[in-house]
mmCIF file of C-alpha atoms in Angstrom:
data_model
loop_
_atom_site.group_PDB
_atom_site.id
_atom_site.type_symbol
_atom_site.label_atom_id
_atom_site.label_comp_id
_atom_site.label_asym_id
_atom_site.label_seq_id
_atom_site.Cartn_x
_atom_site.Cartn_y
_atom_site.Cartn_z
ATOM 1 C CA UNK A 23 0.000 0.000 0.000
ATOM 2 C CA UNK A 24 2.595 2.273 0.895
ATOM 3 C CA UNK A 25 4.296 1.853 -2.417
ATOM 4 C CA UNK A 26 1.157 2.570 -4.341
ATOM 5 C CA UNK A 27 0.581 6.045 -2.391
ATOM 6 C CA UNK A 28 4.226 7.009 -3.374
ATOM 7 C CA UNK A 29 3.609 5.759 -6.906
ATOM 8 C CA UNK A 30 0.195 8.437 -6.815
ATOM 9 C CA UNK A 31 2.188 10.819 -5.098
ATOM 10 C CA UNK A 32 5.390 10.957 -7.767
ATOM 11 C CA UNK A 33 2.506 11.195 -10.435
ATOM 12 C CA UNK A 34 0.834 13.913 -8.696
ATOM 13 C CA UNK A 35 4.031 15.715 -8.352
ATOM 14 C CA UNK A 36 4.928 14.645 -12.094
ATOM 15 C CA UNK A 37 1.609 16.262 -13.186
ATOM 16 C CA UNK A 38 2.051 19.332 -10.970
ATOM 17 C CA UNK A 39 5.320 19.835 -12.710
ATOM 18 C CA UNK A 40 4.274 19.770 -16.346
ATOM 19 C CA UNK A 41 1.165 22.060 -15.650
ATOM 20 C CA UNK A 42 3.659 24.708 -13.837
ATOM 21 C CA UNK A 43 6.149 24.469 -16.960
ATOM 22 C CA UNK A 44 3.550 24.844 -19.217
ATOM 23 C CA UNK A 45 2.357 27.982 -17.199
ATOM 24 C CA UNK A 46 5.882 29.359 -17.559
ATOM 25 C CA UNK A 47 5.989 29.404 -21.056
ATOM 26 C CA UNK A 48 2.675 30.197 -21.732
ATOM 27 C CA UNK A 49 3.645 32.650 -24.468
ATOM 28 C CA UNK A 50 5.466 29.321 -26.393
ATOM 29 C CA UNK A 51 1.747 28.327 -26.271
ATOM 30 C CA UNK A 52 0.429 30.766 -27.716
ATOM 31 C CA UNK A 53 2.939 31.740 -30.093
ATOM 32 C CA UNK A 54 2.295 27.875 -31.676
ATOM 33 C CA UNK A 55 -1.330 28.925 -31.551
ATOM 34 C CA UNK A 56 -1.085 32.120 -33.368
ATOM 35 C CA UNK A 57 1.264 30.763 -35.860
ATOM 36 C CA UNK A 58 -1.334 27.614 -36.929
ATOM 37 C CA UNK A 59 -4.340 30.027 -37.191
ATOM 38 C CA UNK A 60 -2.124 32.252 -39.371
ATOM 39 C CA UNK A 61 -0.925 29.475 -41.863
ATOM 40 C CA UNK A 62 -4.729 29.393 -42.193
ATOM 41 C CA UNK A 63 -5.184 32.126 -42.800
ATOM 42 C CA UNK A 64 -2.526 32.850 -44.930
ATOM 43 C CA UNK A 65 -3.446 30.016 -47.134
ATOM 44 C CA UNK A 66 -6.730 30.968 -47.784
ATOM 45 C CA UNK A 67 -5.999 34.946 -48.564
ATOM 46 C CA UNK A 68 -7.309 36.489 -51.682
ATOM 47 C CA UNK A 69 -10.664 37.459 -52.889
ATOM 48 C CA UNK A 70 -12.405 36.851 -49.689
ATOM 49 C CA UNK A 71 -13.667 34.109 -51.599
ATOM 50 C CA UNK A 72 -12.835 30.552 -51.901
ATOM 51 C CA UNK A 73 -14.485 27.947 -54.028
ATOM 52 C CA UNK A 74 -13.453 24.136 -54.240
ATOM 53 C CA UNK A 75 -13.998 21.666 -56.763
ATOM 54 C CA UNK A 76 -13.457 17.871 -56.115
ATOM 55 C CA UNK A 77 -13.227 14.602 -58.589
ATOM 56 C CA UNK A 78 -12.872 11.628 -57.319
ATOM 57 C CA UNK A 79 -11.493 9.059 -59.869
ATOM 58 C CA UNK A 80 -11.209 5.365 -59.625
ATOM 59 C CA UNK A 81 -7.751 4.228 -60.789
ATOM 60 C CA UNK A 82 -9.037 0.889 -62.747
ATOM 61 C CA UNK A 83 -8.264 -2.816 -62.194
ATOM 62 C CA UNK A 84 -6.054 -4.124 -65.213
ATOM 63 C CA UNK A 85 -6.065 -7.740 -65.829
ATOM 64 C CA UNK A 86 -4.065 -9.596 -67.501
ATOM 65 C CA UNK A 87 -4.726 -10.425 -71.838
ATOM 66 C CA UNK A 88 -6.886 -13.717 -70.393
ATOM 67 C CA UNK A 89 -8.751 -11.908 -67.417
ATOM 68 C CA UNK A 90 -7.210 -14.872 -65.268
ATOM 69 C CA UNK A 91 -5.418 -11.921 -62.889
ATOM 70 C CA UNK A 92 -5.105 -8.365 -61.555
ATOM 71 C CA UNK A 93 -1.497 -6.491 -63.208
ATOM 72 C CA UNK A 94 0.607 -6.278 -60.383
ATOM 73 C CA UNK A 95 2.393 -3.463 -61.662
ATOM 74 C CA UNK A 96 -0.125 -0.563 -62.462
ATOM 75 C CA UNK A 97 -1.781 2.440 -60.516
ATOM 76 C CA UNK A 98 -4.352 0.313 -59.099
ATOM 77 C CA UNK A 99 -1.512 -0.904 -56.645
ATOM 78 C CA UNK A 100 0.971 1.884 -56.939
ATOM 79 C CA UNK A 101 -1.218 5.143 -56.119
ATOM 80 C CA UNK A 102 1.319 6.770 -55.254
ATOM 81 C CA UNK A 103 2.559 7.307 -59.005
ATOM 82 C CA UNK A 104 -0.982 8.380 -59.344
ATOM 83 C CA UNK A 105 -0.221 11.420 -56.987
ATOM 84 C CA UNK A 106 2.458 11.847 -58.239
ATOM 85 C CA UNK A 107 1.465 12.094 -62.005
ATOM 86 C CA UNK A 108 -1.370 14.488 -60.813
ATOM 87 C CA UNK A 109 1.016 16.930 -59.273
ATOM 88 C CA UNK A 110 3.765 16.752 -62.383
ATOM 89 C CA UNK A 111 4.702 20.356 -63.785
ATOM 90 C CA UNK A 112 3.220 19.162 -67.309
ATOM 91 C CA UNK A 113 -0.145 18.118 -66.110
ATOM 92 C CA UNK A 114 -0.386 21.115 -63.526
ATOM 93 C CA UNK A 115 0.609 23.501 -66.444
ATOM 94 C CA UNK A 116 -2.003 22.192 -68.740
ATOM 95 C CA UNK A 117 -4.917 22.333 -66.588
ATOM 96 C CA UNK A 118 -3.860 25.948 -65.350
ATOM 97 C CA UNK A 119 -3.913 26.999 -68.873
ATOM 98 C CA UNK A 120 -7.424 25.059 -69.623
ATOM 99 C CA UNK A 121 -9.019 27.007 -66.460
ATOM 100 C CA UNK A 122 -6.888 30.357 -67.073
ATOM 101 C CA UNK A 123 -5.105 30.173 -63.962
ATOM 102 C CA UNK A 124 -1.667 32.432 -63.857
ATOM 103 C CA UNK A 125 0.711 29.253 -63.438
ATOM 104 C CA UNK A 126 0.689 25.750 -63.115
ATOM 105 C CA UNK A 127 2.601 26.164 -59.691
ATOM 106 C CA UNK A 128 0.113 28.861 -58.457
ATOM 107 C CA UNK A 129 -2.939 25.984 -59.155
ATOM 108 C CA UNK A 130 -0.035 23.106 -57.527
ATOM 109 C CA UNK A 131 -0.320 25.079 -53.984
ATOM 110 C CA UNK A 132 -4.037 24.893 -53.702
ATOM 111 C CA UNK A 133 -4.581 21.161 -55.105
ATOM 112 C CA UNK A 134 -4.994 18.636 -52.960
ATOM 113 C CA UNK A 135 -4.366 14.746 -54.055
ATOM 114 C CA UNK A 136 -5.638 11.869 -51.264
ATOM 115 C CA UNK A 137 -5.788 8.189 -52.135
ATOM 116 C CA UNK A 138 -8.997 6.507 -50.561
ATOM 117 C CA UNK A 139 -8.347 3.624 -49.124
ATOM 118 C CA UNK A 140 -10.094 0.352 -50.134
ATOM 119 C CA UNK A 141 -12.095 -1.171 -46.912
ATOM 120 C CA UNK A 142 -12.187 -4.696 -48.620
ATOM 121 C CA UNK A 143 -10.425 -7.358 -48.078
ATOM 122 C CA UNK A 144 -6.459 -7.382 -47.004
ATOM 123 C CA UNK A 145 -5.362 -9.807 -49.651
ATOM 124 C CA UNK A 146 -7.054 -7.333 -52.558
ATOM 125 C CA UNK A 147 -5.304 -4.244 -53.591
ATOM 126 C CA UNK A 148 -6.117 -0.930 -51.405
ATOM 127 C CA UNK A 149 -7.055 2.675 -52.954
ATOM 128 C CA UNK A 150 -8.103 2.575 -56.107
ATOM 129 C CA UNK A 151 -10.110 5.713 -55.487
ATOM 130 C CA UNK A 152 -8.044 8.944 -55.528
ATOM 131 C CA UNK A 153 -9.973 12.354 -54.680
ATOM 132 C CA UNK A 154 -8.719 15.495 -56.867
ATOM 133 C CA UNK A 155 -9.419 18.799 -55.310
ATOM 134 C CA UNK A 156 -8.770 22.515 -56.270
ATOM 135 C CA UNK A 157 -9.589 25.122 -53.291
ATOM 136 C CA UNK A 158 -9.029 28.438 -54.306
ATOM 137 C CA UNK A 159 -9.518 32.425 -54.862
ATOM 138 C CA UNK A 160 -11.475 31.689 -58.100
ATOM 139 C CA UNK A 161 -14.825 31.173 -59.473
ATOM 140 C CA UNK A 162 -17.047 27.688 -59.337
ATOM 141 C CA UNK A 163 -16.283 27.229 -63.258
ATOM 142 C CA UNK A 164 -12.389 27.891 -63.098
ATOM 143 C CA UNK A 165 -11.987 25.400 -59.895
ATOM 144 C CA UNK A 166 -14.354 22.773 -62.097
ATOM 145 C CA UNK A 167 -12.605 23.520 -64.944
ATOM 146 C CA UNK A 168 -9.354 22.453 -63.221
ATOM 147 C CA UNK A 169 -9.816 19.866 -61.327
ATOM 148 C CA UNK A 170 -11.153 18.366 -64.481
ATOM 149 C CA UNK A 171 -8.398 18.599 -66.559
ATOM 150 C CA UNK A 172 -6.252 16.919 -63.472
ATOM 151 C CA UNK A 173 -8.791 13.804 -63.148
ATOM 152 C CA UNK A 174 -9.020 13.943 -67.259
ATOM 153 C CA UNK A 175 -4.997 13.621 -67.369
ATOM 154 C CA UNK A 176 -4.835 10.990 -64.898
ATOM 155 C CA UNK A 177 -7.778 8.780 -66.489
ATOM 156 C CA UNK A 178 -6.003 8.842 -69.684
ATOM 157 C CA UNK A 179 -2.482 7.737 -67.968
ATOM 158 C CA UNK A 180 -4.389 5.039 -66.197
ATOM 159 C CA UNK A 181 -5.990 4.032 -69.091
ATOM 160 C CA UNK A 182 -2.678 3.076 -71.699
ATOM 161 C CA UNK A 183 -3.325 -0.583 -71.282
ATOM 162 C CA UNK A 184 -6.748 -0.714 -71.142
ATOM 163 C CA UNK A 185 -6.918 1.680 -74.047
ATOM 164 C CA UNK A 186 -4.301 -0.262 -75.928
ATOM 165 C CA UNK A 187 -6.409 -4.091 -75.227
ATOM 166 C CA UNK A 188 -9.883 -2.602 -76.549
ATOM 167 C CA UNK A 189 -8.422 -0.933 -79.124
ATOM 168 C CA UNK A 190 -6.648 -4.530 -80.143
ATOM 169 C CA UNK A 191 -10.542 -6.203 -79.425
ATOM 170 C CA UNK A 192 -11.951 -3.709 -81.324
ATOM 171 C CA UNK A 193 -10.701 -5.089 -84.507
ATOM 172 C CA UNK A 194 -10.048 -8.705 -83.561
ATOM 173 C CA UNK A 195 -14.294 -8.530 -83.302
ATOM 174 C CA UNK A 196 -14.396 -6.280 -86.483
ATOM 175 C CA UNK A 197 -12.349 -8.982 -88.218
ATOM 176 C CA UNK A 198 -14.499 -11.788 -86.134
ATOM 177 C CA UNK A 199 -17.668 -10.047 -87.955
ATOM 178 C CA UNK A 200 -16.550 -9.255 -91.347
ATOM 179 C CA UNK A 201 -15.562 -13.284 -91.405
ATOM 180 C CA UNK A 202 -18.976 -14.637 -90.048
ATOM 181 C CA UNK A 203 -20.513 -12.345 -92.697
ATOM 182 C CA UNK A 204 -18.757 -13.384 -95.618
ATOM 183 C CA UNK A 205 -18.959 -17.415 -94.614
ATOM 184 C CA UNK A 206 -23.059 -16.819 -93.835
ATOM 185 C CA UNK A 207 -22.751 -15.957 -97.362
ATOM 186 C CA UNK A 208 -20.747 -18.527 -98.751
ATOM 187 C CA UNK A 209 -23.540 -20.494 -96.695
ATOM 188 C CA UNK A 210 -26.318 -19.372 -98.568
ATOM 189 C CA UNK A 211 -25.051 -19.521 -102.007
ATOM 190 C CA UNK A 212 -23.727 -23.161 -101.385
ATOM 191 C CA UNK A 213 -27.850 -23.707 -100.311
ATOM 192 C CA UNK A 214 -29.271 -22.079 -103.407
ATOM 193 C CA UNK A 215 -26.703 -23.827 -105.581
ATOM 194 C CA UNK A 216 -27.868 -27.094 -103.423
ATOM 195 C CA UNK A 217 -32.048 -26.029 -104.297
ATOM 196 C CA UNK A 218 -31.133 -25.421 -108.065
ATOM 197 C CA UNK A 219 -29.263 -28.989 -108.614
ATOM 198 C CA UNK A 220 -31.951 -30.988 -106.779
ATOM 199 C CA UNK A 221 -34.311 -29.593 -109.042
ATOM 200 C CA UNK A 222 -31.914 -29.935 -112.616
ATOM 201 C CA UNK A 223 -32.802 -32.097 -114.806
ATOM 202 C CA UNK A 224 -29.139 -33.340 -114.593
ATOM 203 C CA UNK A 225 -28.154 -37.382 -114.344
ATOM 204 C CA UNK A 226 -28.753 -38.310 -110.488
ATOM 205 C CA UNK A 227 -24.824 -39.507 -110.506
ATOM 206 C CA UNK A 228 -23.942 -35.754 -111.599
ATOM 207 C CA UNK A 229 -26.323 -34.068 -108.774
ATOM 208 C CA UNK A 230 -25.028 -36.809 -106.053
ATOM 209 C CA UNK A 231 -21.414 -35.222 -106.889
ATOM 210 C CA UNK A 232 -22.589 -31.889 -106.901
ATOM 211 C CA UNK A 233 -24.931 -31.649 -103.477
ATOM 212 C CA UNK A 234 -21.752 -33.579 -102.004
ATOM 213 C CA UNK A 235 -19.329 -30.921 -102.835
ATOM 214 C CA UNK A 236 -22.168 -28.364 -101.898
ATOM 215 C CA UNK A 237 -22.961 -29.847 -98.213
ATOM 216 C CA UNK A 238 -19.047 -30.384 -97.382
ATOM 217 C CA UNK A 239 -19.001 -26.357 -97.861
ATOM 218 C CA UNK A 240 -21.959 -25.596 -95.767
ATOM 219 C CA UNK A 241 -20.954 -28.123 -93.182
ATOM 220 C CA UNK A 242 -17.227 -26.265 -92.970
ATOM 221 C CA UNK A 243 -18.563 -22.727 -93.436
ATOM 222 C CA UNK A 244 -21.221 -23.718 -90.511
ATOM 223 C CA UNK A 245 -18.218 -24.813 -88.118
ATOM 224 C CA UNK A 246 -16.355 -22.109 -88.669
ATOM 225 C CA UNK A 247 -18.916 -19.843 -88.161
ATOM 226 C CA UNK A 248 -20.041 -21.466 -84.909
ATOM 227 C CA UNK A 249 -15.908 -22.076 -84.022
ATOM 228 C CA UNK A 250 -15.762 -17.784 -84.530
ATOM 229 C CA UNK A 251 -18.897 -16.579 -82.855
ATOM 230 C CA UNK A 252 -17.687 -18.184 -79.563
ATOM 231 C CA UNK A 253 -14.560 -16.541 -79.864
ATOM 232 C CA UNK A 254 -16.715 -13.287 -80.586
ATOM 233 C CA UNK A 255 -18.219 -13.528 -77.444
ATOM 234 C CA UNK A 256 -15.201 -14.087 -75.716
ATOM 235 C CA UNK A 257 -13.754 -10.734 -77.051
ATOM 236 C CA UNK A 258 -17.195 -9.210 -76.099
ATOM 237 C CA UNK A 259 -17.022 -9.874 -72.751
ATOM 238 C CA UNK A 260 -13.236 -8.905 -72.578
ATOM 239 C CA UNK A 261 -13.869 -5.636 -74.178
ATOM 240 C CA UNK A 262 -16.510 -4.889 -71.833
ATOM 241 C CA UNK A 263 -14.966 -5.859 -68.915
ATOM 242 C CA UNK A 264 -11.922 -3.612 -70.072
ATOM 243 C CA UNK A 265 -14.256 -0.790 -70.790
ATOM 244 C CA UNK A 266 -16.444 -1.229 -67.459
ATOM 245 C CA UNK A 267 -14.087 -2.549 -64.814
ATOM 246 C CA UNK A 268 -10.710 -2.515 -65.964
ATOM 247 C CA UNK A 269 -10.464 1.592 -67.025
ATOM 248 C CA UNK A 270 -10.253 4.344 -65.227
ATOM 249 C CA UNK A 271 -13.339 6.629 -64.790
ATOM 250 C CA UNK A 272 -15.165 9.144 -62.840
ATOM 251 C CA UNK A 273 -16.711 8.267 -59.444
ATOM 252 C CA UNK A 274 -17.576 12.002 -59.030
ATOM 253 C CA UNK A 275 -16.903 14.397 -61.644
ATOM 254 C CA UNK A 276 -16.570 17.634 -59.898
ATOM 255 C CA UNK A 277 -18.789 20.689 -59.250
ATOM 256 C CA UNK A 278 -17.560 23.773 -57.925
ATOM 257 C CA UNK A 279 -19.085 25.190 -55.017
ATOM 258 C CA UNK A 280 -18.522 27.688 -52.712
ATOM 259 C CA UNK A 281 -16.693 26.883 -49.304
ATOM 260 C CA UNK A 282 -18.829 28.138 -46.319
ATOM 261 C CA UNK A 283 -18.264 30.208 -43.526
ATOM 262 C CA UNK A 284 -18.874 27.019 -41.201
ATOM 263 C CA UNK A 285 -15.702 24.985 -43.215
ATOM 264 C CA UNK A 286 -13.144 27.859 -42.671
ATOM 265 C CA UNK A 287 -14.243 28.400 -39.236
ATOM 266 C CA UNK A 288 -13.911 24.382 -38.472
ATOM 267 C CA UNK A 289 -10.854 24.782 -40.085
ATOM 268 C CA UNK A 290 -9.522 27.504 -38.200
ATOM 269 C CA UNK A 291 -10.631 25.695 -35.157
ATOM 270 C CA UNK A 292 -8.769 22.384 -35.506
ATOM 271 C CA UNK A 293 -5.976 24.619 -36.638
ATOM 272 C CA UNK A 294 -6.039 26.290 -33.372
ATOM 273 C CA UNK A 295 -6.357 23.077 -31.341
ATOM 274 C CA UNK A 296 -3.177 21.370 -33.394
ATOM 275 C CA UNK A 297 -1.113 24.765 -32.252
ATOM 276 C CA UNK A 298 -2.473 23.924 -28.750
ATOM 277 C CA UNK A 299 -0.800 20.673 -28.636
ATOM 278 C CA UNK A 300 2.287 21.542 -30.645
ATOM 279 C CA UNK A 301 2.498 24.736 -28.050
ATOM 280 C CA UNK A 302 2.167 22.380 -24.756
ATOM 281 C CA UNK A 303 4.465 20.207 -26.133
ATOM 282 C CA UNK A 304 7.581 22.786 -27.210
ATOM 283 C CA UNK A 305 6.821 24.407 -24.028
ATOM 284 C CA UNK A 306 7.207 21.009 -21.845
ATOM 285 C CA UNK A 307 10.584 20.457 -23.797
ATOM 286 C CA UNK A 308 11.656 24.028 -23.503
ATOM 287 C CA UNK A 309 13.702 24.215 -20.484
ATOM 288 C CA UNK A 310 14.881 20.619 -21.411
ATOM 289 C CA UNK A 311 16.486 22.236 -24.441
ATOM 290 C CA UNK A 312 18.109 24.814 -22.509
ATOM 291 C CA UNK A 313 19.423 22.928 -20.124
ATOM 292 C CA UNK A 314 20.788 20.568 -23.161
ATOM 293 C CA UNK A 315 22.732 23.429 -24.516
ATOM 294 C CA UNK A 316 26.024 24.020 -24.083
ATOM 295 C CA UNK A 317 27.291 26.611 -21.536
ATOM 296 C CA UNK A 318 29.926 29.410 -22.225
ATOM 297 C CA UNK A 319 33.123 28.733 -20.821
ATOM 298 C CA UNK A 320 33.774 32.155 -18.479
ATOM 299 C CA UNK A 321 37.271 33.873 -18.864
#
């Protein structure tokens, strides 16, 4: 027992000490507290105004040429080139210039790029969803503007390979088509050719030769065209697929809006609690780091 009450006692005293040492250097508090609200502040200068626009862009889900598997190397599990395409000079350049903002590095300092993570399963890739947004001193139509040329650059980079495979199925099922058409037709020639020798007045020998020849074409057109349809449908369903879960697309295309009083003042309030904590903390290390310094050697 005795231990315990000199354990609660050194904590007390612990406690005591911290609170007095943040009361010392109460200005360190505030100081951190000031200088959070004014990084705020600073941020959002301008206009008076501030208007944000957000797109939220799913990254796509390559598979592989036979659908067997998910690419292992592609944005869908490296976000993080994602961001970093998003934020490249080239990109921020272009949409500056599509929304007629002064510079690409003037639109870079009030873009924000997050990667939402994916709540599924641990043994499936995670974010796949990437949010886009543009917060600044400009109207609803230039924020839109720009943070839709960001999401419509980083679509297109996700999109290379899947762009590339339905381009390829594109005119493998052109092809398929054009060669189901033209056998259909060999088909039905071969049949009227068939319908006009059974009812010739040729010798039975001579039509017997002739309908064989006829049905050995229809029977080898008909196969072929039943061996190609199948494989039509196969590149169907791999084009779609491509097109509907392996690309890139909008989850939210964005909308620009104006940012309310209520946001700035949250903002300005969690700002002003994170320089509260940041403040108790230099101010509990302060006299530590005095102490740690070295002292002047007196003549």
């Amino acid at each position: 027992m005795s231990q315990n009450n000199e354990a609660e006692r050194t904590g007390e005293v612990r406690v005591t000490e911290y609170a007095s040492r943040v009361v010392r250097r109460w200005y360190v508090v505030l100081l951190a507290v000031v200088a959070a609200v004014l990084l705020v502040l600073l941020n959002t200068v301008g206009t008076g105004k501030q208007f944000q626009a957000q797109a939220t862009v799913f990254l796509g889900q390559p598979l592989t040429p036979t659908g067997g598997a998910v690419f292992s190397a592609s944005l869908f599990t490296n976000t993080t080139s994602a961001q970093a395409w998003v934020r490249s000079t080239e990109v921020m350049a272009k949409a500056a210039q599509d929304a007629d903002i002064k510079s690409g590095s003037a639109l870079r300092s009030h873009t924000s790029v997050t990667v939402l993570a994916n709540s599924g399963a641990r043994t499936t890739p995670t974010g796949a969803n990437v949010n886009i947004t543009v917060r600044g001193p400009w109207d609803r139509e230039t924020v839109a503007t720009a943070a839709r040329s960001l999401a419509d650059s980083l679509i297109e980079f996700a999109n290379k390979y899947q762009q590339a495979k339905i381009d390829l199925l594109d005119t493998q099922i052109a092809t398929d088509e054009q060669t189901i058409t033209t056998l259909t037709s060999v088909v039905d020639q071969a049949q009227k050719q068939l319908d006009a020798v059974s009812k010739s007045s040729a010798p039975s020998i001579d039509q017997a030769t002739i309908s064989a020849t006829l049905l050995s074409t229809i029977a080898t057109a008909g196969s072929r065209i039943d061996e190609i349809s199948s494989t039509l449908t196969t590149n169907k369903i791999f084009k779609a697929a491509a097109e509907n879960v392996e690309s890139a697309g909008y989850v939210q295309e964005p909308v620009g809006q104006k940012v309310t009083a209520t946001k700035r003042r949250s903002t300005l309030i969690v700002a002003a609690f994170t320089g509260l904590i940041v403040g108790v903390i230099l101010a509990l290390l302060w006299d530590s780091v005095r102490n740690g310094r070295p002292r002047r050697v007196e003549a």
